[in-house]
Coordinates of C-alpha atoms and ligand atoms in Angstrom, one line a residue:
M1 CA 71.4 248.6 62.2
T2 CA 69.6 251.2 60.0
N3 CA 71.1 254.5 61.1
I4 CA 74.2 255.7 59.3
D5 CA 75.8 256.9 62.6
T6 CA 75.6 253.3 63.9
K7 CA 77.0 251.9 60.7
C8 CA 79.9 254.3 60.9
V9 CA 80.8 253.0 64.5
Q10 CA 79.8 249.4 64.3
G11 CA 79.2 248.4 60.7
V12 CA 80.2 245.1 59.2
Y13 CA 82.7 244.0 62.1
N14 CA 80.8 241.9 64.5
P15 CA 83.2 239.9 66.7
T16 CA 81.9 236.7 68.5
N17 CA 82.9 235.2 71.8
G18 CA 86.6 235.9 72.6
E19 CA 87.4 237.7 69.4
P20 CA 89.1 241.1 69.5
R21 CA 86.6 244.0 70.1
V22 CA 88.6 246.3 67.6
M23 CA 88.8 245.2 64.1
P24 CA 92.3 243.5 63.8
I25 CA 94.9 244.2 61.1
V26 CA 95.6 241.1 59.2
Q27 CA 99.2 241.9 58.5
S28 CA 99.9 239.0 56.2
T29 CA 100.7 238.9 52.5
T30 CA 99.6 235.2 52.2
F31 CA 97.2 232.6 53.7
K32 CA 97.7 228.9 54.4
Y33 CA 95.5 225.9 53.2
G34 CA 95.6 222.3 53.9
S35 CA 95.7 220.8 50.4
S36 CA 96.6 221.8 46.8
D37 CA 93.0 221.1 45.7
E38 CA 91.6 223.6 48.3
M39 CA 93.9 226.2 47.1
G40 CA 93.3 225.3 43.4
K41 CA 89.5 226.0 43.9
L42 CA 90.4 229.5 45.1
F43 CA 92.4 230.2 42.0
D44 CA 89.5 229.0 39.9
L45 CA 87.0 231.2 41.8
E46 CA 85.2 227.9 42.7
A47 CA 85.5 228.6 46.4
E48 CA 85.7 231.8 48.5
G49 CA 88.8 232.5 50.6
Y50 CA 91.9 234.6 50.9
F51 CA 95.1 233.6 49.3
Y52 CA 97.2 236.7 48.5
T53 CA 96.9 240.3 49.8
R54 CA 97.2 241.9 46.4
L55 CA 93.8 240.5 45.6
Q56 CA 92.0 240.5 48.9
N57 CA 92.8 240.9 52.7
P58 CA 90.4 240.4 55.5
T59 CA 91.0 243.9 57.1
N60 CA 90.5 245.5 53.8
D61 CA 87.4 243.6 53.0
L62 CA 85.7 244.5 56.3
V63 CA 86.6 248.3 55.7
A64 CA 85.4 248.1 52.1
G65 CA 82.3 246.5 53.3
K66 CA 81.8 249.2 55.8
I67 CA 82.0 252.0 53.2
A68 CA 79.7 249.9 50.8
E69 CA 77.1 249.8 53.6
L70 CA 77.5 253.6 54.3
E71 CA 76.8 254.3 50.6
G72 CA 73.9 251.8 50.4
G73 CA 75.7 249.7 47.8
V74 CA 76.1 245.9 47.4
A75 CA 79.9 245.7 47.3
G76 CA 82.9 247.7 47.6
M77 CA 86.7 247.4 47.4
L78 CA 89.7 249.4 48.6
T79 CA 92.5 250.8 46.6
A80 CA 96.0 252.4 47.3
S81 CA 94.7 255.9 46.6
G82 CA 91.8 257.9 45.2
M83 CA 93.4 258.1 41.9
S84 CA 93.8 254.4 41.6
A85 CA 90.2 254.0 42.6
I86 CA 89.0 256.4 39.8
F87 CA 91.4 254.6 37.3
M88 CA 90.3 251.1 38.1
A89 CA 86.5 252.1 38.3
V90 CA 86.5 253.5 34.8
F91 CA 89.0 251.0 33.2
N92 CA 86.8 248.1 34.6
I93 CA 84.2 248.9 32.0
C94 CA 86.0 251.2 29.4
E95 CA 88.9 249.9 27.4
T96 CA 90.9 251.1 24.4
G97 CA 88.4 252.5 21.8
G98 CA 86.0 253.5 24.5
H99 CA 84.8 257.0 25.4
I100 CA 83.6 258.7 28.6
V101 CA 81.9 262.0 29.2
S102 CA 83.0 263.9 32.4
T103 CA 82.1 267.3 33.8
N104 CA 85.0 269.7 33.9
A105 CA 84.4 270.6 37.5
I106 CA 86.5 267.8 38.8
Y107 CA 89.8 267.3 40.9
G108 CA 92.9 268.3 38.9
G109 CA 94.5 264.8 39.1
T110 CA 91.3 263.3 37.6
Y111 CA 91.3 265.9 34.9
N112 CA 94.8 264.8 33.9
L113 CA 94.0 261.1 34.0
F114 CA 90.9 261.6 31.8
G115 CA 92.3 264.3 29.4
T116 CA 95.9 263.1 29.0
T117 CA 96.8 259.6 30.3
F118 CA 93.6 257.9 29.1
K119 CA 94.2 259.4 25.6
K120 CA 97.5 257.6 25.6
M121 CA 95.7 254.4 26.3
G122 CA 93.1 254.9 23.5
I123 CA 90.2 256.1 25.7
D124 CA 88.7 259.5 24.8
C125 CA 87.0 261.9 27.1
T126 CA 84.6 264.7 26.3
F127 CA 84.5 267.4 29.1
I128 CA 81.2 269.2 29.6
D129 CA 80.2 272.1 31.8
A130 CA 78.8 270.7 35.1
D131 CA 75.7 273.0 34.6
S132 CA 74.9 271.6 31.2
T133 CA 71.2 271.0 30.2
E134 CA 70.0 267.5 29.5
E135 CA 70.3 268.3 25.8
E136 CA 73.9 269.4 26.2
I137 CA 74.8 266.3 28.1
Q138 CA 73.0 264.2 25.5
A139 CA 75.0 265.9 22.7
A140 CA 78.3 264.7 24.3
I141 CA 77.3 261.0 24.2
K142 CA 78.6 258.8 21.4
P143 CA 77.9 255.2 20.3
N144 CA 81.0 254.1 22.2
T145 CA 80.3 256.1 25.3
K146 CA 80.6 253.8 28.4
L147 CA 79.9 256.1 31.3
I148 CA 79.3 259.7 32.7
F149 CA 81.4 260.9 35.4
G150 CA 81.1 263.8 37.9
E151 CA 81.8 264.9 41.5
T152 CA 78.9 265.4 44.0
L153 CA 80.8 268.5 45.2
S154 CA 83.8 269.5 43.2
N155 CA 87.3 270.1 44.5
P156 CA 88.2 273.0 44.5
G157 CA 85.3 274.7 42.7
L158 CA 82.5 273.5 45.0
V159 CA 80.2 273.0 42.1
V160 CA 77.1 270.9 43.2
L161 CA 76.2 268.2 40.6
D162 CA 72.5 267.8 39.7
I163 CA 72.8 264.0 40.1
E164 CA 69.3 263.2 39.1
K165 CA 69.7 265.0 35.9
Y166 CA 72.9 263.3 35.0
A167 CA 71.4 259.8 36.0
R168 CA 68.4 260.3 33.7
V169 CA 70.6 261.1 30.7
A170 CA 73.0 258.2 31.5
H171 CA 70.2 255.7 31.9
K172 CA 68.5 256.8 28.7
N173 CA 71.7 255.9 26.8
G174 CA 72.1 252.5 28.6
I175 CA 75.3 253.6 30.5
P176 CA 76.0 254.0 34.3
L177 CA 76.6 257.3 36.2
M178 CA 79.8 257.3 38.2
I179 CA 80.3 259.8 41.0
D180 CA 83.2 260.9 43.0
N181 CA 81.7 261.4 46.4
T182 CA 84.8 262.4 48.2
F183 CA 83.9 265.9 49.5
A184 CA 80.3 265.1 50.5
T185 CA 80.9 261.6 52.0
P186 CA 78.0 259.3 52.4
V187 CA 77.1 261.0 55.7
N188 CA 76.2 264.0 53.7
C189 CA 75.1 262.6 50.4
R190 CA 74.1 259.1 49.4
T191 CA 74.2 259.3 45.6
F192 CA 72.7 255.9 44.9
E193 CA 69.4 257.3 46.3
F194 CA 69.5 259.9 43.4
G195 CA 70.2 257.4 40.7
A196 CA 74.1 257.2 40.6
D197 CA 75.3 253.6 39.9
I198 CA 79.0 253.5 41.0
V199 CA 80.8 255.7 43.6
V200 CA 84.5 256.3 43.9
H201 CA 86.3 257.9 46.9
S202 CA 89.5 259.4 47.9
T203 CA 89.5 258.0 51.4
T204 CA 92.6 260.2 52.1
K205 CA 90.2 263.0 52.7
Y206 CA 87.3 263.1 55.2
M207 CA 86.9 259.3 55.5
D208 CA 90.5 259.1 57.1
G209 CA 90.1 262.7 58.3
H210 CA 93.4 262.9 60.2
A211 CA 95.8 263.2 57.3
V212 CA 97.5 259.9 58.2
A213 CA 96.7 257.3 55.3
L214 CA 96.4 257.6 51.6
G215 CA 93.6 255.5 50.2
G216 CA 90.6 255.0 47.7
A217 CA 87.5 253.0 47.5
I218 CA 85.0 251.9 44.8
V219 CA 81.5 251.0 45.6
D220 CA 78.9 249.4 43.2
S221 CA 75.1 250.2 44.0
G222 CA 74.3 246.8 42.2
N223 CA 71.6 248.6 40.3
F224 CA 72.9 248.9 36.8
D225 CA 71.8 246.0 34.5
W226 CA 75.0 245.1 32.6
E227 CA 73.2 242.2 30.8
A228 CA 70.6 244.6 29.4
H229 CA 73.3 246.4 27.7
A230 CA 75.6 243.4 27.1
D231 CA 77.0 244.8 23.8
K232 CA 78.5 247.9 25.5
F233 CA 80.1 245.9 28.3
P234 CA 81.7 242.7 26.9
G235 CA 84.2 242.6 29.8
L236 CA 81.4 241.8 32.2
T237 CA 79.0 239.8 29.9
T238 CA 81.3 237.7 27.9
P239 CA 83.8 234.9 28.9
D240 CA 87.1 236.0 30.6
E241 CA 89.8 233.8 29.1
S242 CA 92.2 234.6 32.0
Y243 CA 89.7 232.9 34.3
H244 CA 88.9 229.7 32.3
G245 CA 86.1 231.4 30.5
I246 CA 83.9 232.6 33.4
T247 CA 81.3 235.3 32.5
Y248 CA 81.2 237.7 35.6
T249 CA 77.5 238.8 35.2
K250 CA 76.4 235.1 34.9
K251 CA 78.5 233.7 37.7
F252 CA 78.3 236.7 40.2
G253 CA 75.1 238.5 39.4
K254 CA 75.0 241.9 41.3
L255 CA 78.7 241.4 42.5
A256 CA 80.0 241.1 38.8
Y257 CA 81.4 244.7 38.6
I258 CA 83.4 244.6 41.9
T259 CA 84.4 240.9 41.4
K260 CA 85.9 241.7 37.9
A261 CA 87.7 244.8 39.3
T262 CA 89.2 242.6 42.1
V263 CA 90.1 239.3 40.4
Q264 CA 91.1 240.8 37.1
L265 CA 92.3 244.4 37.5
M266 CA 93.7 244.2 41.0
R267 CA 95.4 240.9 40.1
D268 CA 97.0 242.5 36.9
L269 CA 97.6 246.2 38.1
G270 CA 98.0 245.7 41.9
P271 CA 97.3 249.1 43.5
M272 CA 96.1 247.5 46.9
Q273 CA 95.7 249.5 50.0
S274 CA 98.0 248.2 52.9
P275 CA 96.0 246.5 55.7
Q276 CA 97.6 249.0 58.1
N277 CA 96.2 251.9 56.1
A278 CA 92.8 250.2 56.1
F279 CA 92.9 250.0 59.9
Y280 CA 93.5 253.7 60.2
L281 CA 90.9 254.4 57.6
N282 CA 88.4 252.5 59.9
L283 CA 89.3 254.5 62.9
G284 CA 88.5 257.6 60.9
L285 CA 85.2 256.1 59.7
E286 CA 84.2 255.4 63.3
S287 CA 83.8 259.2 63.9
L288 CA 82.9 260.4 60.3
H289 CA 79.3 261.0 61.3
V290 CA 80.5 263.2 64.3
R291 CA 83.1 265.1 62.3
M292 CA 81.2 266.0 59.2
P293 CA 78.5 268.2 60.9
K294 CA 81.3 269.9 62.8
H295 CA 83.2 270.6 59.5
C296 CA 80.1 272.0 57.9
E297 CA 79.1 274.1 60.9
N298 CA 82.5 275.7 61.0
A299 CA 82.6 276.2 57.2
K300 CA 79.2 278.0 57.4
K301 CA 80.3 280.2 60.3
V302 CA 83.6 281.1 58.7
A303 CA 81.8 281.8 55.4
E304 CA 79.2 284.1 57.1
F305 CA 82.0 286.0 58.8
L306 CA 84.0 286.4 55.5
E307 CA 80.9 287.5 53.6
S308 CA 80.3 290.3 56.2
N309 CA 83.9 291.6 56.1
D310 CA 84.8 294.4 53.7
K311 CA 88.3 293.2 53.0
V312 CA 86.8 290.1 51.4
A313 CA 85.9 290.3 47.7
W314 CA 84.0 287.1 47.4
V315 CA 83.1 283.8 49.2
N316 CA 82.2 280.4 47.6
C317 CA 80.3 278.2 50.1
P318 CA 77.2 276.4 48.8
M319 CA 75.7 276.5 52.4
L320 CA 75.3 280.3 51.9
K321 CA 72.0 281.5 50.7
S322 CA 73.7 283.9 48.3
N323 CA 75.5 280.9 46.6
K324 CA 74.6 279.9 43.0
Y325 CA 74.4 276.2 44.1
Y326 CA 72.5 276.9 47.4
D327 CA 69.1 275.2 46.1
L328 CA 71.0 272.2 44.7
A329 CA 73.0 271.8 47.9
Q330 CA 69.9 271.9 49.9
K331 CA 68.3 269.1 47.8
Y332 CA 71.4 266.8 47.7
M333 CA 73.0 267.8 51.0
P334 CA 70.4 269.1 53.4
N335 CA 72.6 268.5 56.4
G336 CA 75.6 270.5 54.9
T337 CA 78.2 270.1 52.2
C338 CA 81.6 269.9 53.6
G339 CA 84.4 271.9 55.5
V340 CA 86.1 273.3 52.3
I341 CA 85.2 276.9 51.1
A342 CA 87.0 279.3 49.0
F343 CA 87.4 283.1 49.1
G344 CA 89.3 286.0 47.6
L345 CA 90.5 289.2 49.3
K346 CA 90.3 292.7 47.9
C347 CA 94.2 293.0 47.4
T348 CA 97.1 292.0 45.3
R349 CA 98.6 288.5 45.0
E350 CA 101.5 289.7 47.2
E351 CA 99.1 290.9 50.0
T352 CA 97.2 287.6 49.8
K353 CA 100.5 285.8 50.5
K354 CA 101.1 288.2 53.5
F355 CA 97.6 287.3 54.8
M356 CA 98.3 283.5 54.6
D357 CA 101.7 283.9 56.2
S358 CA 100.0 285.8 59.1
L359 CA 97.7 282.9 59.9
K360 CA 98.7 281.1 63.1
L361 CA 96.2 278.4 63.8
C362 CA 95.3 277.6 60.2
A363 CA 98.3 275.8 58.5
I364 CA 99.5 276.2 55.0
V365 CA 99.4 272.6 53.6
T366 CA 98.4 271.0 50.2
H367 CA 95.9 268.9 52.1
V368 CA 92.2 269.4 52.4
A369 CA 89.5 267.7 54.6
D370 CA 91.6 267.4 57.6
A371 CA 90.6 267.6 61.2
R372 CA 93.0 270.7 61.4
T373 CA 92.2 273.7 59.5
C374 CA 94.3 274.1 56.4
V375 CA 94.7 276.8 53.8
L376 CA 96.2 277.0 50.3
H377 CA 96.7 279.9 47.8
P378 CA 97.1 278.1 44.5
A379 CA 98.7 281.2 42.9
S380 CA 101.5 281.1 45.4
H381 CA 101.6 277.2 45.7
T382 CA 100.2 274.5 43.4
H383 CA 99.9 276.9 40.4
R384 CA 102.8 279.3 41.1
Q385 CA 104.3 279.1 37.7
M386 CA 101.2 280.6 36.1
T387 CA 100.5 284.2 35.2
D388 CA 97.4 285.9 36.4
E389 CA 95.8 285.4 33.0
Q390 CA 96.6 281.7 32.9
L391 CA 95.2 281.3 36.4
I392 CA 91.9 282.9 35.4
E393 CA 91.8 280.6 32.3
A394 CA 92.3 277.6 34.6
G395 CA 89.4 278.7 36.6
V396 CA 91.6 279.3 39.7
G397 CA 91.8 283.1 40.1
P398 CA 95.0 284.7 41.3
D399 CA 93.1 285.8 44.5
L400 CA 91.5 282.4 45.2
I401 CA 92.2 281.0 48.7
R402 CA 91.1 277.5 49.4
F403 CA 90.2 277.1 53.0
S404 CA 89.5 273.7 54.6
C405 CA 87.7 274.2 57.9
G406 CA 88.7 271.7 60.5
I407 CA 86.9 270.7 63.7
E408 CA 88.4 273.3 66.1
E409 CA 86.2 275.8 67.7
A410 CA 84.7 278.2 65.0
D411 CA 85.5 281.3 66.9
D412 CA 89.2 280.4 67.2
I413 CA 89.4 279.9 63.4
I414 CA 87.5 283.2 62.8
N415 CA 89.8 285.1 65.3
D416 CA 92.9 283.8 63.5
I417 CA 91.5 285.1 60.2
K418 CA 90.6 288.4 61.8
Q419 CA 94.2 289.0 63.1
A420 CA 95.7 288.0 59.7
L421 CA 93.3 290.5 57.9
E422 CA 94.5 293.2 60.3
N423 CA 98.1 292.2 59.7
M424 CA 98.2 292.2 55.7
Ligands
PLP501 C1 92.1 264.1 46.6 C2 91.2 263.8 45.5 C3 91.3 262.7 44.6 C4 92.6 261.9 44.5 O1 92.7 261.1 45.6 P1 94.2 260.6 46.3 O2 93.9 259.8 47.4 O3 95.0 261.9 46.5 O4 94.8 259.9 45.1 C5 90.2 262.3 43.8 N1 89.1 263.1 43.9 C6 88.9 264.0 44.8 C7 87.7 264.8 44.7 C8 89.9 264.5 45.5 O5 89.8 265.4 46.4

């Protein structure tokens, strides 16, 4: 099975004679064993097997395995949300006293986690411009820096990350590059092929794609050599006293990073995805390769329509030739970026609200990356307490409309926008 389309539909779950054709939900918190000794070996990590769903569950493992296969990684795990995936992925290799470098073109929740909550835990973050030169990225690195973080395609700015440039600087400093690949998905960008080491996802977005289940995922490429930089990553390369002194890299080799995140962090922190949500997520994955091209096709058509309309002040879509990130998008996402675009109208904040309220097909919701087209005006919704000046400072202009193109017919979406423009 080499093609990603086939992996989306049939990856990892291969039933044998008489087994369910559809991947079953193992809705059980616990698992039975014949003897205390057998159970004891599981707790000592001497044998493999399920014992408690907070650590591992067969449904979750299949879905995590499928996402790992789509990304081209060696191992993956599911988490309860995208935020818990990002927290665990970083905390697995960066503890109190550590430092991370992140671009500032990232999801708002991640920005808060890195800038505020991590600080309370004794982890520092230096934010840099996503378009930084190699020298500028290098200048942000400190002796205690444990990783560099960025988004393939940022939410909501749609900044395209030059992954190879960031990977070069990370590897020169003996640290991994961690990428949030939520918006592009592995269908449009496999970041490991460009040098990324660890990928995180909010599966809540395109992977689920139907707005039914919150979830996250972490995938390890298996390419980063933790032993070669053992002094930086003692959590992986020295004995874990909470597991009878096992050393993850020695015992688990390329699976060390995900094993530690599972048996240590998931055990102690517990943000596990429910097997029911993993089942929904898998249904989404089965059509991801069909939905992504349609999302992109619609986004490009809508962006082209907006660009040619004189009521529109500006359009941000990296698939447009006029876009600042067009060349980078062609390099990293030649088949398309995603369904999300942003634009502004030549009018007041109040008139923008009127335009939004006149939309009929396109729904006003906080979500993005849904099969249904959705739209948000941060100045009237998520950022409504801010003045125009504060909005501009936050990089979200008072006129910015975030528009997430669904998989309806493009003409219907465009006609809805047309009538709303006439109504404002
Ligand atoms: C939504 C989102 C997150 C957070 O994911 P949740 O599933 O909502 O916790 C993280 N990163 C990106 C890029 C997102 O769009």
